[in-house]
PDB file of C-alpha atoms in Angstrom:
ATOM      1  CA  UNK K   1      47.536 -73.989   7.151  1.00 90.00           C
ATOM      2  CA  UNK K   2      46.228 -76.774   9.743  1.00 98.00           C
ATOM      3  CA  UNK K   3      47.835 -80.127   9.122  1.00 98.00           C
ATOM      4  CA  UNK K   4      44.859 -82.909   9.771  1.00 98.00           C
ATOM      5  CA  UNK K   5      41.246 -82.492   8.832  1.00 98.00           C
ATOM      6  CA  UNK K   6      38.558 -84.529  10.566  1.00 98.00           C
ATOM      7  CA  UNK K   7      35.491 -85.925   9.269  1.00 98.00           C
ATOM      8  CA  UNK K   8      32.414 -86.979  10.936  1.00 96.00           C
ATOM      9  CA  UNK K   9      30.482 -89.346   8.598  1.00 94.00           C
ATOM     10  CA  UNK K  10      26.798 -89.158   8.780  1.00 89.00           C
ATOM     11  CA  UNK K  11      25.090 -85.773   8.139  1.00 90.00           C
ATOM     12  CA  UNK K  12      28.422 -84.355   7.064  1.00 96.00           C
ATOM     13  CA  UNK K  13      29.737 -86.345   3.849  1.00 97.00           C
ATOM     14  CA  UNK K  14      26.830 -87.892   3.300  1.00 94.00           C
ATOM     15  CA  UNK K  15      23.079 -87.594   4.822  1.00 85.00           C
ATOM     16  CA  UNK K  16      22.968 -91.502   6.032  1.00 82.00           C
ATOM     17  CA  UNK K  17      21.601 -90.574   8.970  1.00 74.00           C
ATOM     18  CA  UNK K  18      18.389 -91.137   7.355  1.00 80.00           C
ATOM     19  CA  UNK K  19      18.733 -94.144   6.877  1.00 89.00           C
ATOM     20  CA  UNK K  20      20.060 -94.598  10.342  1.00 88.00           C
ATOM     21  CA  UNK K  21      16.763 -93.488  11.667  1.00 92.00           C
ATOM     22  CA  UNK K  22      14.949 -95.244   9.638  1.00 94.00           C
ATOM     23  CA  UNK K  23      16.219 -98.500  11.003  1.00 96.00           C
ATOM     24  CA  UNK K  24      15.469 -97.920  14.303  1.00 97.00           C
ATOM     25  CA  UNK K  25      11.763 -96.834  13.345  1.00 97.00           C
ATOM     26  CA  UNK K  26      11.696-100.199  12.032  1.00 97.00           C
ATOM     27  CA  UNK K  27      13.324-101.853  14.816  1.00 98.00           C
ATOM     28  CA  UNK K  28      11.136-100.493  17.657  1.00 98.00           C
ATOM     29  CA  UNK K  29       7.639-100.937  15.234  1.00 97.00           C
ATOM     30  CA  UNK K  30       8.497-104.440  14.293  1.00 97.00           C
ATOM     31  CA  UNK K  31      10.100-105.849  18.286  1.00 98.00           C
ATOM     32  CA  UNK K  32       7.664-103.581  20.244  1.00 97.00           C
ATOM     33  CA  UNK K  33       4.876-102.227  18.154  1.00 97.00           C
ATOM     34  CA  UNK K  34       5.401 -98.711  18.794  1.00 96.00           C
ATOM     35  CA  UNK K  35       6.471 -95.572  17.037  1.00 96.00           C
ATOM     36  CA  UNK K  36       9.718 -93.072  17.645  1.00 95.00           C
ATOM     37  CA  UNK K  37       8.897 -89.861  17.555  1.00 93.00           C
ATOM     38  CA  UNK K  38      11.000 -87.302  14.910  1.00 89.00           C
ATOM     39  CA  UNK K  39      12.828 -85.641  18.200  1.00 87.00           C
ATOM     40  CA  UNK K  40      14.477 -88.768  19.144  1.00 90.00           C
ATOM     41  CA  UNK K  41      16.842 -88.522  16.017  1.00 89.00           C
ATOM     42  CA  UNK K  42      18.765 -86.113  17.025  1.00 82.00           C
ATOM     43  CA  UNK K  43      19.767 -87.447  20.342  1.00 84.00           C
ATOM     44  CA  UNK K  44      20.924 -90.508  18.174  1.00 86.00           C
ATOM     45  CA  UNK K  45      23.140 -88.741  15.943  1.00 80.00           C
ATOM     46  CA  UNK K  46      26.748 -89.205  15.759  1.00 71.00           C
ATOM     47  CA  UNK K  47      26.640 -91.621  18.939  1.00 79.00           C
ATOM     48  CA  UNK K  48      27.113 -95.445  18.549  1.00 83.00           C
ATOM     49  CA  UNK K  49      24.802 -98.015  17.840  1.00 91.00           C
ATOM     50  CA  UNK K  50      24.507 -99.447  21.767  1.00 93.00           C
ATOM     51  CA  UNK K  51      24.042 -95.298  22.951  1.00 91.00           C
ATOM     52  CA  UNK K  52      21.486 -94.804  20.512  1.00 93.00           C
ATOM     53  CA  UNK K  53      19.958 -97.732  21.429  1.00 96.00           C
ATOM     54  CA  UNK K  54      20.296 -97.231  24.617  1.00 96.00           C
ATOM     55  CA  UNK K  55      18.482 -93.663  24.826  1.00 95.00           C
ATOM     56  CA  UNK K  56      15.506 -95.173  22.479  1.00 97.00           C
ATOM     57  CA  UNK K  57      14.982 -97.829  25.494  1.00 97.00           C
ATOM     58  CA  UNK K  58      15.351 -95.209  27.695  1.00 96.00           C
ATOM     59  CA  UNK K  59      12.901 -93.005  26.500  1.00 96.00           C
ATOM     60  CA  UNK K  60      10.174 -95.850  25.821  1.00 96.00           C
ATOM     61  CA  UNK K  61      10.707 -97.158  29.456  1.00 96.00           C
ATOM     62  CA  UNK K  62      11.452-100.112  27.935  1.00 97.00           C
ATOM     63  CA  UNK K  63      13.489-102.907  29.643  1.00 96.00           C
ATOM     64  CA  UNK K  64      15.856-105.335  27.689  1.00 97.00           C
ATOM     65  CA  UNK K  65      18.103-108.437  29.133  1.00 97.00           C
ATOM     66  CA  UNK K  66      21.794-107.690  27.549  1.00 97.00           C
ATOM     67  CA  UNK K  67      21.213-110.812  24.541  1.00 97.00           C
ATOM     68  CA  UNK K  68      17.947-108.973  23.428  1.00 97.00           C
ATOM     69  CA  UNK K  69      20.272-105.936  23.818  1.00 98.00           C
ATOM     70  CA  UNK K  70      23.073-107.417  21.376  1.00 97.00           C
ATOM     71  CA  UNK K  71      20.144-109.008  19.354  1.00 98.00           C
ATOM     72  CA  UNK K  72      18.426-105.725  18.855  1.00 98.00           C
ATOM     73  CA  UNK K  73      21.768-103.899  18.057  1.00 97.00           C
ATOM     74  CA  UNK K  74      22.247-106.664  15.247  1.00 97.00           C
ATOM     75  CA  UNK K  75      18.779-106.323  14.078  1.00 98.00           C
ATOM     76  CA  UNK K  76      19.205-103.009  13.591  1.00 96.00           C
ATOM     77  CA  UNK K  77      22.557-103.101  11.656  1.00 93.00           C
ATOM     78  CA  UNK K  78      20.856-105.675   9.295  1.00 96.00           C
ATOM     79  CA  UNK K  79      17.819-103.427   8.528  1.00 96.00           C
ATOM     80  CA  UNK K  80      20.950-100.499   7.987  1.00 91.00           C
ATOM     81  CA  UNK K  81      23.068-101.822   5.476  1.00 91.00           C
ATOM     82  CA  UNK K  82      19.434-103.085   3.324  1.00 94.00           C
ATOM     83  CA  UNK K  83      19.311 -99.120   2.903  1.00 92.00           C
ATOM     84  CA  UNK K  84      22.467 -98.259   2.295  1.00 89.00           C
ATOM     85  CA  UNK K  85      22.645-100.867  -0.736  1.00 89.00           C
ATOM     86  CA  UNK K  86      21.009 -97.866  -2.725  1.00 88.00           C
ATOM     87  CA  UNK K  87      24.037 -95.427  -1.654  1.00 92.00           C
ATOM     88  CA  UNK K  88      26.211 -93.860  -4.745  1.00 93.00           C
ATOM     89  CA  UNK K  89      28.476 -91.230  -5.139  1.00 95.00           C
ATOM     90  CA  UNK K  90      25.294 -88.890  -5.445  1.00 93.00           C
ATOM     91  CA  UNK K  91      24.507 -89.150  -2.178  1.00 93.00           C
ATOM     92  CA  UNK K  92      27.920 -87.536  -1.328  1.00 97.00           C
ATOM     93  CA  UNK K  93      26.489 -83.950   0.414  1.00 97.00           C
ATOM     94  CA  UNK K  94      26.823 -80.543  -1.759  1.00 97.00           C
ATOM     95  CA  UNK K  95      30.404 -79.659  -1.404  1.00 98.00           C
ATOM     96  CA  UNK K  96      31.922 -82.237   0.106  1.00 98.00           C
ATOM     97  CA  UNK K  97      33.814 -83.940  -2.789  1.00 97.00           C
ATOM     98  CA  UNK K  98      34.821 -80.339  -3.660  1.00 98.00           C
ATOM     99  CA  UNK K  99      36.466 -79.302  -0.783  1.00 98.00           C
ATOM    100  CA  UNK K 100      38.082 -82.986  -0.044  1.00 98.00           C
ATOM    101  CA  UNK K 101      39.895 -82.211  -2.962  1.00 98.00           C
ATOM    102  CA  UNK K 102      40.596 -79.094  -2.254  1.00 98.00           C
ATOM    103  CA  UNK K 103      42.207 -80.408   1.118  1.00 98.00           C
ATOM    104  CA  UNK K 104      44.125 -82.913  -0.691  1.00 97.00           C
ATOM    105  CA  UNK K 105      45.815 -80.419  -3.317  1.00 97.00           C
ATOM    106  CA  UNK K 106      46.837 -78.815  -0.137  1.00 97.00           C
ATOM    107  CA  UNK K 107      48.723 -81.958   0.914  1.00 97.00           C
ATOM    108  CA  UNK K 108      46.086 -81.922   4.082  1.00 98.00           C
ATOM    109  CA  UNK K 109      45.982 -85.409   5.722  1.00 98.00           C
ATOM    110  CA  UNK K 110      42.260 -86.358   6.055  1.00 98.00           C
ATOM    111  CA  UNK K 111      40.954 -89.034   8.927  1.00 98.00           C
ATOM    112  CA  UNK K 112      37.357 -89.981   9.158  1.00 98.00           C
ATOM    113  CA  UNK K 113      35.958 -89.766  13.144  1.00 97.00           C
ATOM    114  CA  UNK K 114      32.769 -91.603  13.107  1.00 94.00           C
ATOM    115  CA  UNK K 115      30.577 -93.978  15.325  1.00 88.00           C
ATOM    116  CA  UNK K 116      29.390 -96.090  12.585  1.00 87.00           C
ATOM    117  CA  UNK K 117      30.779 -99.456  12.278  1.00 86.00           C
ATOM    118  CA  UNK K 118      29.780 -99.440   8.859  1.00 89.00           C
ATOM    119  CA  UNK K 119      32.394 -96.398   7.699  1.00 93.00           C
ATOM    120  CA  UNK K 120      34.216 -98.239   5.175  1.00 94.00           C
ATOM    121  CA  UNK K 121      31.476 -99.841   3.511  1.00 92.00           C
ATOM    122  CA  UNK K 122      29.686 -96.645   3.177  1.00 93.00           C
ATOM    123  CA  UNK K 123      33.533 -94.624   1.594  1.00 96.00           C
ATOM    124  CA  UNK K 124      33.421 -97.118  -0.535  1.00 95.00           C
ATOM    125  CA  UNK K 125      30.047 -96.618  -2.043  1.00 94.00           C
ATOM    126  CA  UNK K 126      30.218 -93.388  -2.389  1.00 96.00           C
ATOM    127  CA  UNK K 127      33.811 -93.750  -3.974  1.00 97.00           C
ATOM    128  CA  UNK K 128      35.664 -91.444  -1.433  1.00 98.00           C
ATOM    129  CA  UNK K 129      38.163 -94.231  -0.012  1.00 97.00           C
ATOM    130  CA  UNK K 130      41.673 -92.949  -1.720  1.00 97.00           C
ATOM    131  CA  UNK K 131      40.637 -89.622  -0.161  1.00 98.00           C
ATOM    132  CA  UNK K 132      41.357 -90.707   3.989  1.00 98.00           C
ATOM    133  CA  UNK K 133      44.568 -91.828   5.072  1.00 98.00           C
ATOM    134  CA  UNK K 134      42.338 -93.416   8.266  1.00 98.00           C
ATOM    135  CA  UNK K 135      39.488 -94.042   9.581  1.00 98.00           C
ATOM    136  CA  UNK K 136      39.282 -93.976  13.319  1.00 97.00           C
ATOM    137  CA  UNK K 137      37.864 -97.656  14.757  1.00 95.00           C
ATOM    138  CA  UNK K 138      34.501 -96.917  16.828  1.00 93.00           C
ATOM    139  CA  UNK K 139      35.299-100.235  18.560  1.00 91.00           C
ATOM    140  CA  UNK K 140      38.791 -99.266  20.076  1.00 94.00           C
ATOM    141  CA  UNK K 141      37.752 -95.589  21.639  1.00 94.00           C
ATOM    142  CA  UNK K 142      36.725 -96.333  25.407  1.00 93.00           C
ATOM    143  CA  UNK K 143      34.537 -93.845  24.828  1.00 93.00           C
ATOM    144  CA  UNK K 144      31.788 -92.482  22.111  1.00 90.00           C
ATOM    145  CA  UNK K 145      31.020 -88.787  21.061  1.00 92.00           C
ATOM    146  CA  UNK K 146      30.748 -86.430  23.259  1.00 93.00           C
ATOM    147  CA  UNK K 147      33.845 -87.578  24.786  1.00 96.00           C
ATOM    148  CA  UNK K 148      36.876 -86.576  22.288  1.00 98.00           C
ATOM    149  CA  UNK K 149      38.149 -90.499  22.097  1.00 98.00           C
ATOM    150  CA  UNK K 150      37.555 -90.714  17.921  1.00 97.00           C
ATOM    151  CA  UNK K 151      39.112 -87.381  17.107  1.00 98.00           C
ATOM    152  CA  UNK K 152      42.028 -88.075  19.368  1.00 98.00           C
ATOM    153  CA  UNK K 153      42.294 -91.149  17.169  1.00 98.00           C
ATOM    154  CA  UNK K 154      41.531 -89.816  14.036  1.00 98.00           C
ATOM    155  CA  UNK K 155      44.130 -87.109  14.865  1.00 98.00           C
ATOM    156  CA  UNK K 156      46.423 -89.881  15.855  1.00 98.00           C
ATOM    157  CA  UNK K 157      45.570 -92.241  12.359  1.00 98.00           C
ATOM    158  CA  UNK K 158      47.215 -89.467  10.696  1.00 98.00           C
ATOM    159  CA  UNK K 159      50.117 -88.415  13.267  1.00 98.00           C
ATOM    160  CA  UNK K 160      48.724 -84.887  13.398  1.00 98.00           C
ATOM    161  CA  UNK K 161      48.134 -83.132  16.866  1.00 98.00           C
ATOM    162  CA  UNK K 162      44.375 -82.229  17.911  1.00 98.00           C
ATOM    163  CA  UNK K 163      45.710 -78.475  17.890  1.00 98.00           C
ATOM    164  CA  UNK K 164      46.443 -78.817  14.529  1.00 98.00           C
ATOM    165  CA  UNK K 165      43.550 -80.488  13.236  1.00 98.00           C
ATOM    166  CA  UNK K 166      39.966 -79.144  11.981  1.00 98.00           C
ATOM    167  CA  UNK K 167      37.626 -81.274  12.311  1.00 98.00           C
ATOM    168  CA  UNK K 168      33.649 -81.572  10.641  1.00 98.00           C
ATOM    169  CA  UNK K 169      30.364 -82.413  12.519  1.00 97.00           C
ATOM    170  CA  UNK K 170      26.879 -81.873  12.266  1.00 94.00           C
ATOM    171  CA  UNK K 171      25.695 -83.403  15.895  1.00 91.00           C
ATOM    172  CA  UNK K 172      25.766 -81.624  19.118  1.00 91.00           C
ATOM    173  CA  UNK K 173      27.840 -84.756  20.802  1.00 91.00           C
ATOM    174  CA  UNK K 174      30.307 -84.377  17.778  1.00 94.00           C
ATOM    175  CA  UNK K 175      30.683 -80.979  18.279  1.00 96.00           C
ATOM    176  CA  UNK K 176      31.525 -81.452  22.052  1.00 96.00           C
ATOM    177  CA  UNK K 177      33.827 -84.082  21.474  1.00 97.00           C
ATOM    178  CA  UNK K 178      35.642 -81.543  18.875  1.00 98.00           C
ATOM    179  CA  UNK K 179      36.228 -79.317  21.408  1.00 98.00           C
ATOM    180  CA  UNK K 180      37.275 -82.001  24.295  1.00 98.00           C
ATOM    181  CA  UNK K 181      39.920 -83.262  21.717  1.00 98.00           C
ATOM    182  CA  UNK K 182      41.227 -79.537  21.429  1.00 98.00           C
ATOM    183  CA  UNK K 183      40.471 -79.565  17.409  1.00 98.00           C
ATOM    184  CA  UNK K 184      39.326 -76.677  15.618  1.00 98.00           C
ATOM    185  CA  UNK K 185      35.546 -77.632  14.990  1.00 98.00           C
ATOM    186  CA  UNK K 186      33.702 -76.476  12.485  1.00 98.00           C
ATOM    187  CA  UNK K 187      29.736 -77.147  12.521  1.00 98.00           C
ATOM    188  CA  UNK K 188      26.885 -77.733  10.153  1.00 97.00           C
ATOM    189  CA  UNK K 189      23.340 -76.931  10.519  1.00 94.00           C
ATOM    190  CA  UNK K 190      21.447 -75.103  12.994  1.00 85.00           C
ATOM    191  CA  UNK K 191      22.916 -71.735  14.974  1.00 82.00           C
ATOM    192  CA  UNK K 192      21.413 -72.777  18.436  1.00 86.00           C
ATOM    193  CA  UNK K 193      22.188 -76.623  18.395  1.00 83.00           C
ATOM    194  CA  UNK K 194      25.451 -75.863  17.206  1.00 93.00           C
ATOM    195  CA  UNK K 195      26.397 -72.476  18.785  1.00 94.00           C
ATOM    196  CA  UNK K 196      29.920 -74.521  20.512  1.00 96.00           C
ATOM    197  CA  UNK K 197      31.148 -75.022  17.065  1.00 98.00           C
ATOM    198  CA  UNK K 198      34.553 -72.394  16.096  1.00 98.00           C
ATOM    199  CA  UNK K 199      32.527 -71.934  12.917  1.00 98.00           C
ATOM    200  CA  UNK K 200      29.409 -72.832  11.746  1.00 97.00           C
ATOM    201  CA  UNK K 201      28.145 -73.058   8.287  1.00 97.00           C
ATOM    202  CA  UNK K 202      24.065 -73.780   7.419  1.00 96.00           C
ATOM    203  CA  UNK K 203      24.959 -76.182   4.962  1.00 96.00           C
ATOM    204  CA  UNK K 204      27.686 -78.716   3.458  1.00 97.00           C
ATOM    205  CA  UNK K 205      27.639 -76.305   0.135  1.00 97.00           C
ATOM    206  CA  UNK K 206      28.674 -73.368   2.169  1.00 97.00           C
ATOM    207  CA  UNK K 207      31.523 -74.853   2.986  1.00 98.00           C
ATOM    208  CA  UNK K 208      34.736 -72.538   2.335  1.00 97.00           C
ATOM    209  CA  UNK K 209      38.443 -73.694   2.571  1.00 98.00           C
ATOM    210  CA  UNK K 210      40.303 -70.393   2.644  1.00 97.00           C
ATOM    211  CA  UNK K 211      37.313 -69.023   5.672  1.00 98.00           C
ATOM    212  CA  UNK K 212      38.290 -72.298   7.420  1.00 98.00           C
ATOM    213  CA  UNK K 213      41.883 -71.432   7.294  1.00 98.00           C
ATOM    214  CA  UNK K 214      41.850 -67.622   7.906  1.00 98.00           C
ATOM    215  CA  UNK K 215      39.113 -68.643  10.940  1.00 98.00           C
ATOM    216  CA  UNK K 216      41.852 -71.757  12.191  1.00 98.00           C
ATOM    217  CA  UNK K 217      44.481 -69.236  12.300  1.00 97.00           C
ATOM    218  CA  UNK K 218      43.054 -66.422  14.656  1.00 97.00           C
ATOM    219  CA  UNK K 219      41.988 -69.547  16.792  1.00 98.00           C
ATOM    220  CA  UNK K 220      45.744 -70.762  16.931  1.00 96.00           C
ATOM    221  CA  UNK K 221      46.790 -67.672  18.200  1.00 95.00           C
ATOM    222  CA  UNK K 222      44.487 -67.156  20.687  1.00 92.00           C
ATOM    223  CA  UNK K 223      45.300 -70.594  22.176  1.00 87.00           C
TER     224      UNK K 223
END
């Protein structure tokens, strides 16, 4: 049995990336009158607030001086938590409170590995905080996802090796960082935008401990 299991946040325990979007949708339309197209959400999943800004202003050629930069990035975070003042335990995904106990009966450390700043606000709306021993802090990793720097300090929150570690995500970057940290990674949602993942489920309610496990195991040996 692994020792550590990793949690991305958003999309994976609970679907605030919604929300996330929906922020910046009101960022852009209410600083620069203009609408982001549904594609763009992706590319800002599972990265941090200044990347996902960053590739917004990127791909609306728009220009920023670094204070309208910070400013927008507050803006943003303000517009964020409004949402997430109607988060509850029933936004927890299908699953997910299922199998975290089902990880904790098995005396499996948990960390959470996510880019938002907001983590323990949002654990403790939806009444999961007794379940993680740690949550990595976005602000001390040098680098965000896809670089492995959370996982290796999620891993390291719970003084569990990478190797011995699975780890959830639902982003491409999350899924690349996974596999830079050396972590078993298991993936949720689509085949092709997740086809790096060790195993891939469709959805959180699919989710199934003792596959995980006999899955981990044939990819320990092989290592």
């Amino acid at each position: 049995m692994f020792k550590g299991a990793l949690f991305d946040l958003d999309g994976v325990i609970a679907d605030t990336s919604v929300y996330h979007f929906q922020a910046w949708k009101k960022l852009i339309q209410d600083n620069f009158q203009q609408d982001l197209p549904s594609q763009l959400e992706e590319q800002t999943k599972g990265v941090s607030r200044a990347d996902s800004l960053q590739r917004i202003l990127d791909y609306l050629q728009i220009e920023v001086d670094t204070a309208k930069f910070q400013q927008l990035m507050q803006q943003k975070n303000e517009y964020y938590l409004q949402l997430l003042q109607t988060l509850t335990p029933d936004n927890i995904l299908p699953g997910i409170k299922e199998l975290l106990r089902e990880l904790q009966q098995q005396k499996v450390k948990l960390a959470l590995a996510s880019a938002s700043l907001n983590a323990p606000v949002i654990l403790e709306k939806l009444q999961l905080s007794d379940y993680f021993a740690a949550i990595a802090d976005p602000v001390a990793v040098k680098q965000g996802k896809p670089a492995p720097d959370i996982f290796l300090a999620a891993a390291g929150g719970i003084n569990v090796t990478p190797q011995d570690c699975v780890a959830f995500e639902d982003s491409i970057a999350g899924i690349q960082a996974i596999n830079q940290a050396q972590a078993f990674s298991v993936g949720i949602g689509s085949s092709v935008e997740l086809a790096a993942a060790d195993l891939l489920f469709a959805q959180t309610k699919e989710l199934n401990l003792a596959q995980i496990e006999t899955s981990y195991q044939q990819w320990k040996e092989g290592l």
